[in-house]
XYZ file of C-alpha atoms in Angstrom:
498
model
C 94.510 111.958 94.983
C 90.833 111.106 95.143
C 89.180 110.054 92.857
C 87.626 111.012 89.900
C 91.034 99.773 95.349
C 97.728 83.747 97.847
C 98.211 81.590 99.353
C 102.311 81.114 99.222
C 103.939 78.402 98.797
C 107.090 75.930 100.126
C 109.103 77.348 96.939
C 108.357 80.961 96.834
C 109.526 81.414 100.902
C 112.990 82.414 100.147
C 111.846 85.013 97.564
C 109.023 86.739 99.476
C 109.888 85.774 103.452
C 112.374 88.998 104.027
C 109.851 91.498 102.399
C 108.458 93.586 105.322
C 104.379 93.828 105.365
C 103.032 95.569 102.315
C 106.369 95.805 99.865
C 106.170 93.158 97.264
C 106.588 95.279 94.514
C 108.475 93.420 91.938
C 106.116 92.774 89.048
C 107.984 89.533 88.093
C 106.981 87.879 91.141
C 103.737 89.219 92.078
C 100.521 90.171 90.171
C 98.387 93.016 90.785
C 94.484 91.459 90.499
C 93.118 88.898 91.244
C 92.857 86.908 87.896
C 96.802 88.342 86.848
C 95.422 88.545 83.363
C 98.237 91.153 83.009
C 101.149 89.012 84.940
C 103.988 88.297 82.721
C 106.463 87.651 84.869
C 108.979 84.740 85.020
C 107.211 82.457 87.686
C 107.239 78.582 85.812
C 106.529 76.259 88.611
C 103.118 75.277 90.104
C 102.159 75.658 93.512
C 103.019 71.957 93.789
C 106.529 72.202 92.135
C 105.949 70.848 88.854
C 108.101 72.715 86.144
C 105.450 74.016 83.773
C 105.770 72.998 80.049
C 106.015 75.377 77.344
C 102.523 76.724 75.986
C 103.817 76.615 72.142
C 104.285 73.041 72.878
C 101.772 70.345 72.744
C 103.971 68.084 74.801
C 103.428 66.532 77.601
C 99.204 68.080 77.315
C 97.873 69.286 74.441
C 97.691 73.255 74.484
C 93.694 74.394 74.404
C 92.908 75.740 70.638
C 91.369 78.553 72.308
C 94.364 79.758 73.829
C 95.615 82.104 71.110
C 98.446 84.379 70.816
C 95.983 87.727 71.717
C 95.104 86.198 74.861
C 98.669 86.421 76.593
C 101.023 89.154 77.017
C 102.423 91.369 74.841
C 100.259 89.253 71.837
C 102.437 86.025 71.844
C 102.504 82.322 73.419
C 106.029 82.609 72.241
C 107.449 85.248 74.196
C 105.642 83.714 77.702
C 107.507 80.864 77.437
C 106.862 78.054 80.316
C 106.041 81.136 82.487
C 102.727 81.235 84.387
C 99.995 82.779 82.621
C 96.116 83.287 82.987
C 94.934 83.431 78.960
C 91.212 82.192 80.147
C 91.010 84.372 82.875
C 90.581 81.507 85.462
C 89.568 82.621 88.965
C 92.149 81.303 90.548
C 94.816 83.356 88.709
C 97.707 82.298 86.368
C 98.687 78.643 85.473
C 100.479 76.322 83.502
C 99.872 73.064 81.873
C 102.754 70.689 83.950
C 105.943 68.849 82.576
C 104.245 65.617 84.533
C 102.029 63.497 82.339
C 100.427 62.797 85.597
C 99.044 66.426 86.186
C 97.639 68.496 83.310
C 97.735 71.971 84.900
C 97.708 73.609 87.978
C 97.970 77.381 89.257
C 101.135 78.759 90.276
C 100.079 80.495 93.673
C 101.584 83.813 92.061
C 100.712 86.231 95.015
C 98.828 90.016 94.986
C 102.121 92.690 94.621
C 101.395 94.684 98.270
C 102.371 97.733 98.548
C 102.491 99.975 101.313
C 101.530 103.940 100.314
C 99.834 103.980 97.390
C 98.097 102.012 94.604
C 99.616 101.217 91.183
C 96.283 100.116 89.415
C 92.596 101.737 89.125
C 90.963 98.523 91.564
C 94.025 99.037 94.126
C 93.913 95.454 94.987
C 97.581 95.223 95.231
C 97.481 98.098 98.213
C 98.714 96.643 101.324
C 99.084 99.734 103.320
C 97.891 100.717 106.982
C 95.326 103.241 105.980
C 92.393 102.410 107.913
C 89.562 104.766 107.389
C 86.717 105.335 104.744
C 86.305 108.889 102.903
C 84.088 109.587 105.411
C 86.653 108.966 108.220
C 85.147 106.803 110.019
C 87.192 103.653 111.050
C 87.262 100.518 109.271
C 86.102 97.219 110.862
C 87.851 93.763 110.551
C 87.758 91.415 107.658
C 88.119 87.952 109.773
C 84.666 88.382 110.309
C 81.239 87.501 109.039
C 78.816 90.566 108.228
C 75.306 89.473 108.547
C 73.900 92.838 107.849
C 75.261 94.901 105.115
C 73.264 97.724 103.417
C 74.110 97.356 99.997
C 72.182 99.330 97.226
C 69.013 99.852 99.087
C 69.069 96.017 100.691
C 70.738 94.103 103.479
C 72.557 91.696 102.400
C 75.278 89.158 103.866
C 79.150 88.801 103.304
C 81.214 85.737 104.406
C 84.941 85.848 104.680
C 86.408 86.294 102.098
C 89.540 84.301 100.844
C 93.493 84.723 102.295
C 94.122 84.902 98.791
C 92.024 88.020 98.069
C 94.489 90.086 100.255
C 98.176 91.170 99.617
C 98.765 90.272 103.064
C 97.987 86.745 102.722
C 96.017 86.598 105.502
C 91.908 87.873 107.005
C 93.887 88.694 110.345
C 97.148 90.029 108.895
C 94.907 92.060 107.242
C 93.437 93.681 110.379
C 91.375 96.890 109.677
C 93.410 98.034 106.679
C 91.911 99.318 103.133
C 91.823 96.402 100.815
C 90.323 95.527 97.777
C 89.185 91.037 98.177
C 86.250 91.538 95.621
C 88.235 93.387 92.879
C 85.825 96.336 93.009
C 86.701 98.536 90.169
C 86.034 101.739 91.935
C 89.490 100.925 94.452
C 89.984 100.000 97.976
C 87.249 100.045 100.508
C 86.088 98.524 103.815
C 83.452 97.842 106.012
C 82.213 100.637 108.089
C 79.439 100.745 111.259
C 76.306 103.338 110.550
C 76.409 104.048 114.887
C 73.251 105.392 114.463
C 71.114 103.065 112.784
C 73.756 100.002 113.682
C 74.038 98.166 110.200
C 77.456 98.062 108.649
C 78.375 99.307 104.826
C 80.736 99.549 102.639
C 83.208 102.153 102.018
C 85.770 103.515 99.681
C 89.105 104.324 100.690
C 91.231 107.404 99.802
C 94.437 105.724 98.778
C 96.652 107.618 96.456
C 98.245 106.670 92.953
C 102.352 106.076 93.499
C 102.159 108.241 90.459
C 100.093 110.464 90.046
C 100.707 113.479 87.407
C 99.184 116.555 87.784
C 97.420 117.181 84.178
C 95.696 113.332 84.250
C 92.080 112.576 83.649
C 90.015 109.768 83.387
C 88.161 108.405 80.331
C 85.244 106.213 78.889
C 84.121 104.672 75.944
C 81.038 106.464 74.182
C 79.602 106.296 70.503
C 80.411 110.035 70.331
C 82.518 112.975 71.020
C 81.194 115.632 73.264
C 83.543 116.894 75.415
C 86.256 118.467 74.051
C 89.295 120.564 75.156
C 90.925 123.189 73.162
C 94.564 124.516 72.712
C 94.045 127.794 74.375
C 94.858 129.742 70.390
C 98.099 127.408 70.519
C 99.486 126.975 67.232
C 100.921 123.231 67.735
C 102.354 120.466 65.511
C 103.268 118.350 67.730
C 102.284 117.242 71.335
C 103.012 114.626 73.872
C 100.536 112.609 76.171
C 100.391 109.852 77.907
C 98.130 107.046 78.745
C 97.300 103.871 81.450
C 94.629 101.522 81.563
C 92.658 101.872 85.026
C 91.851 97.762 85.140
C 94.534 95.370 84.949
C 91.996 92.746 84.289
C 91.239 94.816 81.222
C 94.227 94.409 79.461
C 93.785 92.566 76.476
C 91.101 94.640 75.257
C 92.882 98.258 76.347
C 92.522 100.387 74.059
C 92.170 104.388 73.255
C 90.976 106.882 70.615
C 92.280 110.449 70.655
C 90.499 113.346 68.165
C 92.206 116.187 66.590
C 89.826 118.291 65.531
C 89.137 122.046 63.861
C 85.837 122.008 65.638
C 83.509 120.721 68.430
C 80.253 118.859 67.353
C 79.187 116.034 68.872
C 80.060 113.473 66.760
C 81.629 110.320 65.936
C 84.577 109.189 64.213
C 83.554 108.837 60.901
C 81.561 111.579 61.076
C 84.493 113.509 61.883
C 86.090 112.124 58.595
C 83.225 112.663 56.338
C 82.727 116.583 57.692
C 86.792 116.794 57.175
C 87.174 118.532 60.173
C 89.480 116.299 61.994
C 91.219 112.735 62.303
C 91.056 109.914 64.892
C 94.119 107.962 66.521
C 93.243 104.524 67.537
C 95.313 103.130 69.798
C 95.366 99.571 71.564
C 97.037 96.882 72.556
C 96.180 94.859 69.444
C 96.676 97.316 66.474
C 96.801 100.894 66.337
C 96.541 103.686 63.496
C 95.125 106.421 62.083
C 91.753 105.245 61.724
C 89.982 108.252 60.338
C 91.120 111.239 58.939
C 93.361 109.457 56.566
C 93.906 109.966 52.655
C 94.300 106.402 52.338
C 92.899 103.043 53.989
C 94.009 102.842 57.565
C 97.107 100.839 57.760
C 97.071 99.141 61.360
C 99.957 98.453 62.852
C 100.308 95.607 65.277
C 101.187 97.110 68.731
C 100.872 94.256 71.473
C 101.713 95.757 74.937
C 101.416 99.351 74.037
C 98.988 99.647 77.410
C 99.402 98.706 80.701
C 98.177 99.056 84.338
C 101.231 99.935 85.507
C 102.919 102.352 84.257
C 101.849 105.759 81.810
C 103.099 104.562 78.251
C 104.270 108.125 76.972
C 103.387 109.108 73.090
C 104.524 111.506 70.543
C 102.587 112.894 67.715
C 103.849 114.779 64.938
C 101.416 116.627 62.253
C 103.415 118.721 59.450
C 102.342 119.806 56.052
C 99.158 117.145 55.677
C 101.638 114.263 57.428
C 101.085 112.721 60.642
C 103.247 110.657 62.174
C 102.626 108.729 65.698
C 105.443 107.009 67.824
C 106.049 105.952 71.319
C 108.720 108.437 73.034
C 112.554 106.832 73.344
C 111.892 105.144 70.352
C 113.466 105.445 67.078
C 110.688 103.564 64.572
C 107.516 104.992 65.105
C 104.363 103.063 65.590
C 102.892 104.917 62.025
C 103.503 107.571 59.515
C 100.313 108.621 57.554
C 99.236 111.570 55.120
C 95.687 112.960 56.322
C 93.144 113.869 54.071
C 92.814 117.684 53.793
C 92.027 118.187 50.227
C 88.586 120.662 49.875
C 88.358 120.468 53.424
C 88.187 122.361 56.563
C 91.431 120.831 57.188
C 93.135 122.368 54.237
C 91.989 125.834 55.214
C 93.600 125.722 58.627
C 96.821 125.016 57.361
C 97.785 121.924 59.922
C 96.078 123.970 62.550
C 93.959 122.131 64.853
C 91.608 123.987 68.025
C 90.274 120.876 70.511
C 91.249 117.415 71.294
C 89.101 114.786 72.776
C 89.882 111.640 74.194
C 88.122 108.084 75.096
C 89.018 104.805 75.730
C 88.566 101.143 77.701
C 88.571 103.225 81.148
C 91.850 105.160 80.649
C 94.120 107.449 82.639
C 95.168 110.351 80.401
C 97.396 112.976 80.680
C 98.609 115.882 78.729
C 100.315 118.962 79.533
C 98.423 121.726 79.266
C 97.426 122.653 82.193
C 100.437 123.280 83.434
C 100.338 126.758 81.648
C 100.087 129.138 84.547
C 98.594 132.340 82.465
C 95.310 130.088 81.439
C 92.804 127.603 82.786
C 92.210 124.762 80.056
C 88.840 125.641 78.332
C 86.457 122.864 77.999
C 83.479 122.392 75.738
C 80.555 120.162 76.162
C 77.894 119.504 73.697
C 75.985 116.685 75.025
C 73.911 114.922 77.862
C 76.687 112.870 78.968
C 79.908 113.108 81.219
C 82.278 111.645 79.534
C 85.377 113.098 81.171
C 86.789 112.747 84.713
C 89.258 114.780 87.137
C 90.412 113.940 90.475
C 89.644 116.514 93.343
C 92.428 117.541 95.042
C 93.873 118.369 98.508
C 95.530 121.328 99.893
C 95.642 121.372 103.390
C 92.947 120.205 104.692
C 90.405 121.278 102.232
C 89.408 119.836 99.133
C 88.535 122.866 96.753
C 87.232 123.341 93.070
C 86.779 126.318 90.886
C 85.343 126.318 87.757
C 84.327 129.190 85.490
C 81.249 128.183 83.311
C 79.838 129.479 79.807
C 76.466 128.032 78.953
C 73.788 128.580 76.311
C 70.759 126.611 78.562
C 72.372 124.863 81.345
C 75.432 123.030 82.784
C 75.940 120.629 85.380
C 78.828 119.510 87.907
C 79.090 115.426 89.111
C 80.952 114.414 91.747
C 81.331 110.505 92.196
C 83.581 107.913 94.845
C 85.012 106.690 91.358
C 85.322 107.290 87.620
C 84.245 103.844 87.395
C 81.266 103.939 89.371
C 78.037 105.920 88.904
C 76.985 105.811 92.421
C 76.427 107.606 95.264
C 76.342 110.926 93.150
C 76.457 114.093 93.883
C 74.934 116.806 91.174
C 74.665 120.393 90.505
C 72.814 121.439 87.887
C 72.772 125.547 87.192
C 69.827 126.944 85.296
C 68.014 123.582 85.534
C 64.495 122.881 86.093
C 62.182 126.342 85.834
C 65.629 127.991 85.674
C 66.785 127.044 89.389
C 69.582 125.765 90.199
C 69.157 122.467 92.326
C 71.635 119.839 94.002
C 70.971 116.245 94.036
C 71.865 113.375 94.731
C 71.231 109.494 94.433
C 72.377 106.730 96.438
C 72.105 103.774 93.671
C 70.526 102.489 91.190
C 67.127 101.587 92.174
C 66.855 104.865 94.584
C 65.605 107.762 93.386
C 67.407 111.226 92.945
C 66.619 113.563 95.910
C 66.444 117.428 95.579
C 68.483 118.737 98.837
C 68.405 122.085 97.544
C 66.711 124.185 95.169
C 67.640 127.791 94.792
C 66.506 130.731 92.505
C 69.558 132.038 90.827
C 69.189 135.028 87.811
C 71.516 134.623 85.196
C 73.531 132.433 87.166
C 75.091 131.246 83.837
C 75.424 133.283 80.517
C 76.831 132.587 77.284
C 78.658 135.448 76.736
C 80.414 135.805 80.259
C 82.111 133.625 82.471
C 80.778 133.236 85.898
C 82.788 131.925 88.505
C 81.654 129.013 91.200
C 83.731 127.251 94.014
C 82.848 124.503 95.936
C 85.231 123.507 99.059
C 85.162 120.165 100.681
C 85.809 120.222 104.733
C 87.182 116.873 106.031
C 84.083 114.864 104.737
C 81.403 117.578 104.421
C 80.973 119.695 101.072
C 80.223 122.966 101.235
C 78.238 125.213 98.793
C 77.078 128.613 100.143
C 75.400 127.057 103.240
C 74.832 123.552 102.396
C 76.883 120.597 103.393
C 77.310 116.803 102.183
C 78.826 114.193 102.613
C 80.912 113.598 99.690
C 84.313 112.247 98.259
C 85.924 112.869 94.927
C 85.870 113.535 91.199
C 83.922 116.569 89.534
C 83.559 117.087 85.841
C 81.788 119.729 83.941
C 78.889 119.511 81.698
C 76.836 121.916 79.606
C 74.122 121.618 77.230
């Protein structure tokens, strides 16, 4: 997939020392960021060998007021025990206040998780693989070196080494040329790269893959309101099953997601939603989750600490029958909420249960349903606002990265391609029927640069309303091709019309 990247200690050496390079991969021994905001494994001894005390107890160090039950995993001081945890996010990564009255607290030297073909998280900074080249193939430089000229977002800048601890190998050299991730960049792993021709160095993504990656996944953000929405191809459904991740480990404690049912798609936001009676809204988090709109009654949240993680696709089940709803977590036997929607004098009542689109948001989630794994029709998506909200990852097939969309539009629609669903830039645009009715591609290195036009063509009727019109774009290696243009270019397209 493309997308849309410790220092050990005298005590851990019999746990990690037989592990070849780049398979540490058991999550009760390793994290998988920097901070290990997420860890909640069973690690209770610092890196000096003190036995850590238990964090409900205020003996022998008082416990920080500040460290409350939200901040840990799974909601509750209780359940982490004496085990090393990060609640304050400290830089250093998890800790523990010390059985010894003569040290407070110390960290516990938990290393990165490495592993060796793929990425669990969003960042990747627990891939410890041999990959060794940026999206644009060229080859990575070393990281036991100083760069004293770096073109970063328009300006040179400098990077020192950065920490053995930043890297699941432990170590700058160890570390070699690979793909890795030392600054926790959300966007995945990257490297330093040499411009030959104008002899600065830059930065890089890498393509590393997910270990899991499922075919029907997207990527989501957080926005005020709904405008993209996907419909059920004319299913009739009462029921459905989806799953979700959180991109960020880091991110954890705030994870959260909102999924809309709805009879049709405005732009609009949750209450909105409710007060048109056209839909509901599931909230969904690692703190509470419920119906949150839509509802006859007053949202009941439930608490559901843990629901999200990093590491794994939490899989859901939802249930809608006869104005009921009810929302559970598949394998188990409670669910999370059972809740009668409001569909009195509403649009709601009229369709009978029936719902047309779902839309989905969220704290920079991975998503994935299964419809488009129906081989007789493409998933139908419908936009209705200035923003891309959405995400898919490109994908390969052979050696060509290719992407075929079929577009509707009343005015104009527009294709991004980013390195990232978490990053906005470089970017790579097409917008058809745009400007004076042309269609143009763009792009736009950063921030502070400004978009340039690389090509500007005069296209009649390239999009309609009332017909589909085909467009592919294929990728080559690193170049993207579009009729007879090529660009450098790496990764995630979404669709947008307005």
């Amino acid at each position: 997939m493309i997308s849309f990247a410790v220092v050990l200690f005298v005590e851990f050496a019999c746990v990690f020392c037989d592990l070849p390079p780049g398979n540490l991969t058991d999550f009760s021994v390793c994290k998988v960021s920097h901070l290990g905001v997420e860890y909640h494994g069973s690690i209770g001894k610092t890196e000096s060998n003190v036995r850590c005390q238990t964090w409900t107890s205020n003996e022998p160090h008082k416990v920080g007021e500040a460290l409350t039950d939200d901040k840990f995993p799974f909601g509750s001081k209780r359940a982490s025990k004496n085990y090393c945890r990060n609640p304050d996010r400290k830089e250093a990564g998890p800790w523990c206040y010390s059985m010894s009255s003569e040290l407070i607290d110390e960290t516990c030297a938990v290393p990165l998780c490495s592993f060796s073909e793929c990425r669990i998280t969003g960042p990747g900074m627990e891939y410890g693989g041999a990959h060794s080249k940026g999206v644009s193939d060229r080859a990575c430089l070393k990281w036991d070196k100083e760069r004293k000229k770096v073109l970063l977002r328009g300006n040179y800048t400098k990077y020192g080494r950065f920490g053995a601890g930043k890297f699941p190998d432990q170590s700058l050299s160890q570390a070699k040329t690979y793909c890795r991730n030392p600054d926790g960049d959300s966007g995945g792993p990257w490297c330093f790269v040499k411009n030959e021709e104008q002899g600065f160095v830059e930065r890089e993504y890498c393509d590393i893959p997910f270990c899991y990656d499922p075919e029907c996944s997207g990527f989501a953000k957080n926005h005020d309101t709904y405008t993209h929405y996907i419909d059920f191809n004319g299913s009739v459904l009462t029921d459905i099953k989806f799953g979700l991740k959180l991109w960020n480990s880091d991110r954890v404690n705030e994870g959260s997601a909102r999924l809309v049912l709805s009879v049709l798609a405005l732009p609009l936001a949750g209450q909105e939603i409710d007060d048109l009676g056209i839909g509901i809204e599931i909230f969904i988090s690692n703190n509470q989750s419920a119906l949150r709109f839509g509802n006859k009654d007053r949202p009941e949240y439930e608490p559901t600490p843990g629901l999200l993680t990093s590491t794994n696709f939490t899989t859901f089940t939802l249930n809608w029958d006869r104005g009921f709803i009810t929302f559970g977590v598949e394998g188990r036997v409670k669910p999370i909420f059972l809740a009668e929607m409001r569909t009195k004098n509403t649009l709601l009542e009229a369709q009978k249960d029936r719902f047309d689109f779902y839309a989905v948001q969220g704290t920079d989630v991975i998503w994935t349903f299964p419809f488009c794994l129906d081989d007789d029709e493409c998933d139908v998506h419908t936009t209705v606002g200035g923003e891309f909200q959405q995400f898919w990852p490109l994908r390969q097939k052979d050696i060509v990265f290719d992407l075929y969309v079929h577009v509707r539009a009343f005015g104009n629609a527009a294709i991004l391609a980013t390195p990232s669903p978490t990053v906005d830039f470089p970017y790579f645009k097409i917008v058809f029927n745009g400007p004076h009715g042309n269609t143009r591609m763009t792009i736009r290195e950063h921030q502070g640069a400004s978009e340039l036009v690389l090509k500007e063509l005069q296209l009649d009727d390239v999009v309609d309303y009332w017909a589909w019109h085909e467009f592919s774009i294929s990728i080559f290696a690193n170049s993207l091709q579009v009729s007879a243009f090529w660009f450098d270019l790496f990764c995630i397209a979404l669709l947008r019309s307005t």
